[in-house]
Amino acid sequence: MNIIIKKHLLLYKGYKLKCSIGKSGITASKMEGDLASPKGIFELGLLYYRKDRIKSLKCRIRRRIIKKNMGWCNDSRSKKYNQQIYFPFKYRAEMLYRKDKIYDIFINIKYNYRPS
């Protein structure tokens, strides 16, 4: 399965979906802290979604409902780096349950679980 990202659109088998990428765009030479999304072929992880905002979800991907106490660790000092966590959490992490819609639905890619 190949997914193509162009100008914040995810293109797959004739579908066009809005998507978010790193603030610095997409790069093949990803470096820690560059605010870019990696370019490459990656295994897909879980699909996370807000059940209160995504009413119908038909897919075969393993999924997890986003709860109010869930976050994503973005602190490279943590063993949970680049993984889903629960608050309270002692390291830096981003809330997944937010007022904006940035994380209403997302699929993590299996990339960079241990920073270099």
mmCIF file of the C-alpha atoms, coordinates in Angstrom:
data_MODEL
# 
_entry.id   MODEL 
# 
loop_
_atom_site.group_PDB 
_atom_site.id 
_atom_site.type_symbol 
_atom_site.label_atom_id 
_atom_site.label_alt_id 
_atom_site.label_comp_id 
_atom_site.label_asym_id 
_atom_site.label_entity_id 
_atom_site.label_seq_id 
_atom_site.pdbx_PDB_ins_code 
_atom_site.Cartn_x 
_atom_site.Cartn_y 
_atom_site.Cartn_z 
_atom_site.occupancy 
_atom_site.B_iso_or_equiv 
_atom_site.pdbx_formal_charge 
_atom_site.auth_seq_id 
_atom_site.auth_comp_id 
_atom_site.auth_asym_id 
_atom_site.auth_atom_id 
_atom_site.pdbx_PDB_model_num 
ATOM 1   C CA . MET A 1 1   ? 0.000   0.000  0.000  1.00 0.00 ? 1   MET A CA 1 
ATOM 2   C CA . ASN A 1 2   ? 1.475   3.359  -1.015 1.00 0.00 ? 2   ASN A CA 1 
ATOM 3   C CA . ILE A 1 3   ? 0.148   6.600  0.407  1.00 0.00 ? 3   ILE A CA 1 
ATOM 4   C CA . ILE A 1 4   ? 1.195   9.881  -1.179 1.00 0.00 ? 4   ILE A CA 1 
ATOM 5   C CA . ILE A 1 5   ? 1.188   13.218 0.661  1.00 0.00 ? 5   ILE A CA 1 
ATOM 6   C CA . LYS A 1 6   ? 1.013   16.443 -1.384 1.00 0.00 ? 6   LYS A CA 1 
ATOM 7   C CA . LYS A 1 7   ? 0.293   19.896 0.038  1.00 0.00 ? 7   LYS A CA 1 
ATOM 8   C CA . HIS A 1 8   ? -1.396  18.579 3.195  1.00 0.00 ? 8   HIS A CA 1 
ATOM 9   C CA . LEU A 1 9   ? -3.496  16.092 1.230  1.00 0.00 ? 9   LEU A CA 1 
ATOM 10  C CA . LEU A 1 10  ? -3.242  12.337 1.654  1.00 0.00 ? 10  LEU A CA 1 
ATOM 11  C CA . LEU A 1 11  ? -3.829  10.567 -1.664 1.00 0.00 ? 11  LEU A CA 1 
ATOM 12  C CA . TYR A 1 12  ? -4.723  6.880  -1.744 1.00 0.00 ? 12  TYR A CA 1 
ATOM 13  C CA . LYS A 1 13  ? -6.662  4.912  -4.372 1.00 0.00 ? 13  LYS A CA 1 
ATOM 14  C CA . GLY A 1 14  ? -8.587  7.952  -5.604 1.00 0.00 ? 14  GLY A CA 1 
ATOM 15  C CA . TYR A 1 15  ? -9.301  9.296  -2.108 1.00 0.00 ? 15  TYR A CA 1 
ATOM 16  C CA . LYS A 1 16  ? -8.163  12.779 -1.068 1.00 0.00 ? 16  LYS A CA 1 
ATOM 17  C CA . LEU A 1 17  ? -8.049  13.513 2.654  1.00 0.00 ? 17  LEU A CA 1 
ATOM 18  C CA . LYS A 1 18  ? -6.759  16.523 4.597  1.00 0.00 ? 18  LYS A CA 1 
ATOM 19  C CA . CYS A 1 19  ? -3.732  15.642 6.679  1.00 0.00 ? 19  CYS A CA 1 
ATOM 20  C CA . SER A 1 20  ? -1.112  17.264 8.880  1.00 0.00 ? 20  SER A CA 1 
ATOM 21  C CA . ILE A 1 21  ? 2.624   16.902 8.525  1.00 0.00 ? 21  ILE A CA 1 
ATOM 22  C CA . GLY A 1 22  ? 5.601   18.361 10.373 1.00 0.00 ? 22  GLY A CA 1 
ATOM 23  C CA . LYS A 1 23  ? 5.949   22.175 10.393 1.00 0.00 ? 23  LYS A CA 1 
ATOM 24  C CA . SER A 1 24  ? 9.098   21.859 8.242  1.00 0.00 ? 24  SER A CA 1 
ATOM 25  C CA . GLY A 1 25  ? 7.427   19.581 5.694  1.00 0.00 ? 25  GLY A CA 1 
ATOM 26  C CA . ILE A 1 26  ? 8.601   16.119 4.645  1.00 0.00 ? 26  ILE A CA 1 
ATOM 27  C CA . THR A 1 27  ? 12.259  15.080 4.442  1.00 0.00 ? 27  THR A CA 1 
ATOM 28  C CA . ALA A 1 28  ? 14.241  11.987 3.453  1.00 0.00 ? 28  ALA A CA 1 
ATOM 29  C CA . SER A 1 29  ? 17.070  13.051 5.807  1.00 0.00 ? 29  SER A CA 1 
ATOM 30  C CA . LYS A 1 30  ? 15.122  13.271 9.071  1.00 0.00 ? 30  LYS A CA 1 
ATOM 31  C CA . MET A 1 31  ? 16.979  14.606 12.120 1.00 0.00 ? 31  MET A CA 1 
ATOM 32  C CA . GLU A 1 32  ? 15.802  14.792 15.719 1.00 0.00 ? 32  GLU A CA 1 
ATOM 33  C CA . GLY A 1 33  ? 14.054  18.113 16.408 1.00 0.00 ? 33  GLY A CA 1 
ATOM 34  C CA . ASP A 1 34  ? 13.854  19.277 12.763 1.00 0.00 ? 34  ASP A CA 1 
ATOM 35  C CA . LEU A 1 35  ? 10.020  19.500 12.919 1.00 0.00 ? 35  LEU A CA 1 
ATOM 36  C CA . ALA A 1 36  ? 9.758   17.509 9.685  1.00 0.00 ? 36  ALA A CA 1 
ATOM 37  C CA . SER A 1 37  ? 7.881   14.316 8.861  1.00 0.00 ? 37  SER A CA 1 
ATOM 38  C CA . PRO A 1 38  ? 10.007  11.436 7.554  1.00 0.00 ? 38  PRO A CA 1 
ATOM 39  C CA . LYS A 1 39  ? 9.819   10.368 3.915  1.00 0.00 ? 39  LYS A CA 1 
ATOM 40  C CA . GLY A 1 40  ? 9.925   6.642  3.314  1.00 0.00 ? 40  GLY A CA 1 
ATOM 41  C CA . ILE A 1 41  ? 8.074   3.364  3.522  1.00 0.00 ? 41  ILE A CA 1 
ATOM 42  C CA . PHE A 1 42  ? 6.905   2.532  7.040  1.00 0.00 ? 42  PHE A CA 1 
ATOM 43  C CA . GLU A 1 43  ? 4.744   -0.034 8.763  1.00 0.00 ? 43  GLU A CA 1 
ATOM 44  C CA . LEU A 1 44  ? 1.470   1.414  10.044 1.00 0.00 ? 44  LEU A CA 1 
ATOM 45  C CA . GLY A 1 45  ? 0.713   1.325  13.749 1.00 0.00 ? 45  GLY A CA 1 
ATOM 46  C CA . LEU A 1 46  ? -2.639  1.860  15.449 1.00 0.00 ? 46  LEU A CA 1 
ATOM 47  C CA . LEU A 1 47  ? -5.385  4.165  14.264 1.00 0.00 ? 47  LEU A CA 1 
ATOM 48  C CA . TYR A 1 48  ? -6.346  6.573  17.076 1.00 0.00 ? 48  TYR A CA 1 
ATOM 49  C CA . TYR A 1 49  ? -9.632  8.486  16.976 1.00 0.00 ? 49  TYR A CA 1 
ATOM 50  C CA . ARG A 1 50  ? -12.027 10.643 19.004 1.00 0.00 ? 50  ARG A CA 1 
ATOM 51  C CA . LYS A 1 51  ? -15.254 8.633  19.312 1.00 0.00 ? 51  LYS A CA 1 
ATOM 52  C CA . ASP A 1 52  ? -17.222 11.811 20.109 1.00 0.00 ? 52  ASP A CA 1 
ATOM 53  C CA . ARG A 1 53  ? -16.132 13.395 16.795 1.00 0.00 ? 53  ARG A CA 1 
ATOM 54  C CA . ILE A 1 54  ? -15.708 10.391 14.469 1.00 0.00 ? 54  ILE A CA 1 
ATOM 55  C CA . LYS A 1 55  ? -19.119 8.728  14.446 1.00 0.00 ? 55  LYS A CA 1 
ATOM 56  C CA . SER A 1 56  ? -18.586 6.017  11.845 1.00 0.00 ? 56  SER A CA 1 
ATOM 57  C CA . LEU A 1 57  ? -15.305 4.252  11.229 1.00 0.00 ? 57  LEU A CA 1 
ATOM 58  C CA . LYS A 1 58  ? -15.097 1.320  8.841  1.00 0.00 ? 58  LYS A CA 1 
ATOM 59  C CA . CYS A 1 59  ? -11.618 -0.071 8.378  1.00 0.00 ? 59  CYS A CA 1 
ATOM 60  C CA . ARG A 1 60  ? -9.526  -3.123 9.118  1.00 0.00 ? 60  ARG A CA 1 
ATOM 61  C CA . ILE A 1 61  ? -6.723  -1.311 10.913 1.00 0.00 ? 61  ILE A CA 1 
ATOM 62  C CA . ARG A 1 62  ? -6.345  -1.913 14.655 1.00 0.00 ? 62  ARG A CA 1 
ATOM 63  C CA . ARG A 1 63  ? -7.702  1.124  16.476 1.00 0.00 ? 63  ARG A CA 1 
ATOM 64  C CA . ARG A 1 64  ? -7.791  2.814  19.829 1.00 0.00 ? 64  ARG A CA 1 
ATOM 65  C CA . ILE A 1 65  ? -10.262 5.422  21.113 1.00 0.00 ? 65  ILE A CA 1 
ATOM 66  C CA . ILE A 1 66  ? -8.583  8.617  22.338 1.00 0.00 ? 66  ILE A CA 1 
ATOM 67  C CA . LYS A 1 67  ? -9.397  9.292  25.996 1.00 0.00 ? 67  LYS A CA 1 
ATOM 68  C CA . LYS A 1 68  ? -9.050  12.627 27.828 1.00 0.00 ? 68  LYS A CA 1 
ATOM 69  C CA . ASN A 1 69  ? -5.961  11.458 29.733 1.00 0.00 ? 69  ASN A CA 1 
ATOM 70  C CA . MET A 1 70  ? -4.021  10.267 26.664 1.00 0.00 ? 70  MET A CA 1 
ATOM 71  C CA . GLY A 1 71  ? -0.959  11.920 25.199 1.00 0.00 ? 71  GLY A CA 1 
ATOM 72  C CA . TRP A 1 72  ? 2.027   11.322 22.942 1.00 0.00 ? 72  TRP A CA 1 
ATOM 73  C CA . CYS A 1 73  ? 5.525   11.480 24.414 1.00 0.00 ? 73  CYS A CA 1 
ATOM 74  C CA . ASN A 1 74  ? 7.816   13.888 22.560 1.00 0.00 ? 74  ASN A CA 1 
ATOM 75  C CA . ASP A 1 75  ? 10.641  13.859 25.119 1.00 0.00 ? 75  ASP A CA 1 
ATOM 76  C CA . SER A 1 76  ? 13.663  11.890 23.878 1.00 0.00 ? 76  SER A CA 1 
ATOM 77  C CA . ARG A 1 77  ? 14.819  11.291 27.483 1.00 0.00 ? 77  ARG A CA 1 
ATOM 78  C CA . SER A 1 78  ? 11.831  9.001  28.097 1.00 0.00 ? 78  SER A CA 1 
ATOM 79  C CA . LYS A 1 79  ? 11.656  5.263  27.368 1.00 0.00 ? 79  LYS A CA 1 
ATOM 80  C CA . LYS A 1 80  ? 8.147   6.036  26.031 1.00 0.00 ? 80  LYS A CA 1 
ATOM 81  C CA . TYR A 1 81  ? 9.523   8.464  23.418 1.00 0.00 ? 81  TYR A CA 1 
ATOM 82  C CA . ASN A 1 82  ? 7.316   8.737  20.325 1.00 0.00 ? 82  ASN A CA 1 
ATOM 83  C CA . GLN A 1 83  ? 4.686   6.490  21.889 1.00 0.00 ? 83  GLN A CA 1 
ATOM 84  C CA . GLN A 1 84  ? 1.230   6.930  23.368 1.00 0.00 ? 84  GLN A CA 1 
ATOM 85  C CA . ILE A 1 85  ? 1.177   7.673  27.122 1.00 0.00 ? 85  ILE A CA 1 
ATOM 86  C CA . TYR A 1 86  ? -1.326  8.482  29.873 1.00 0.00 ? 86  TYR A CA 1 
ATOM 87  C CA . PHE A 1 87  ? -1.305  11.634 32.013 1.00 0.00 ? 87  PHE A CA 1 
ATOM 88  C CA . PRO A 1 88  ? -0.032  12.422 34.546 1.00 0.00 ? 88  PRO A CA 1 
ATOM 89  C CA . PHE A 1 89  ? 3.340   11.765 32.932 1.00 0.00 ? 89  PHE A CA 1 
ATOM 90  C CA . LYS A 1 90  ? 6.717   12.951 34.175 1.00 0.00 ? 90  LYS A CA 1 
ATOM 91  C CA . TYR A 1 91  ? 8.236   13.718 30.764 1.00 0.00 ? 91  TYR A CA 1 
ATOM 92  C CA . ARG A 1 92  ? 7.201   16.189 28.053 1.00 0.00 ? 92  ARG A CA 1 
ATOM 93  C CA . ALA A 1 93  ? 4.185   14.982 26.058 1.00 0.00 ? 93  ALA A CA 1 
ATOM 94  C CA . GLU A 1 94  ? 1.448   16.373 23.851 1.00 0.00 ? 94  GLU A CA 1 
ATOM 95  C CA . MET A 1 95  ? -2.248  16.001 24.704 1.00 0.00 ? 95  MET A CA 1 
ATOM 96  C CA . LEU A 1 96  ? -4.195  13.939 22.165 1.00 0.00 ? 96  LEU A CA 1 
ATOM 97  C CA . TYR A 1 97  ? -7.677  14.978 23.362 1.00 0.00 ? 97  TYR A CA 1 
ATOM 98  C CA . ARG A 1 98  ? -7.763  18.621 22.206 1.00 0.00 ? 98  ARG A CA 1 
ATOM 99  C CA . LYS A 1 99  ? -10.217 21.389 21.337 1.00 0.00 ? 99  LYS A CA 1 
ATOM 100 C CA . ASP A 1 100 ? -8.793  21.741 17.839 1.00 0.00 ? 100 ASP A CA 1 
ATOM 101 C CA . LYS A 1 101 ? -9.203  18.846 15.418 1.00 0.00 ? 101 LYS A CA 1 
ATOM 102 C CA . ILE A 1 102 ? -5.535  18.041 14.767 1.00 0.00 ? 102 ILE A CA 1 
ATOM 103 C CA . TYR A 1 103 ? -5.680  14.637 16.508 1.00 0.00 ? 103 TYR A CA 1 
ATOM 104 C CA . ASP A 1 104 ? -9.326  13.671 15.961 1.00 0.00 ? 104 ASP A CA 1 
ATOM 105 C CA . ILE A 1 105 ? -8.050  10.772 13.871 1.00 0.00 ? 105 ILE A CA 1 
ATOM 106 C CA . PHE A 1 106 ? -4.510  9.659  13.067 1.00 0.00 ? 106 PHE A CA 1 
ATOM 107 C CA . ILE A 1 107 ? -2.428  6.587  12.320 1.00 0.00 ? 107 ILE A CA 1 
ATOM 108 C CA . ASN A 1 108 ? 1.017   6.441  13.814 1.00 0.00 ? 108 ASN A CA 1 
ATOM 109 C CA . ILE A 1 109 ? 3.854   5.084  11.716 1.00 0.00 ? 109 ILE A CA 1 
ATOM 110 C CA . LYS A 1 110 ? 6.397   2.704  13.182 1.00 0.00 ? 110 LYS A CA 1 
ATOM 111 C CA . TYR A 1 111 ? 9.362   5.036  13.020 1.00 0.00 ? 111 TYR A CA 1 
ATOM 112 C CA . ASN A 1 112 ? 11.859  6.430  15.530 1.00 0.00 ? 112 ASN A CA 1 
ATOM 113 C CA . TYR A 1 113 ? 10.781  4.856  18.799 1.00 0.00 ? 113 TYR A CA 1 
ATOM 114 C CA . ARG A 1 114 ? 14.328  5.291  20.111 1.00 0.00 ? 114 ARG A CA 1 
ATOM 115 C CA . PRO A 1 115 ? 15.993  8.624  19.270 1.00 0.00 ? 115 PRO A CA 1 
ATOM 116 C CA . SER A 1 116 ? 19.573  8.629  18.005 1.00 0.00 ? 116 SER A CA 1 
# 
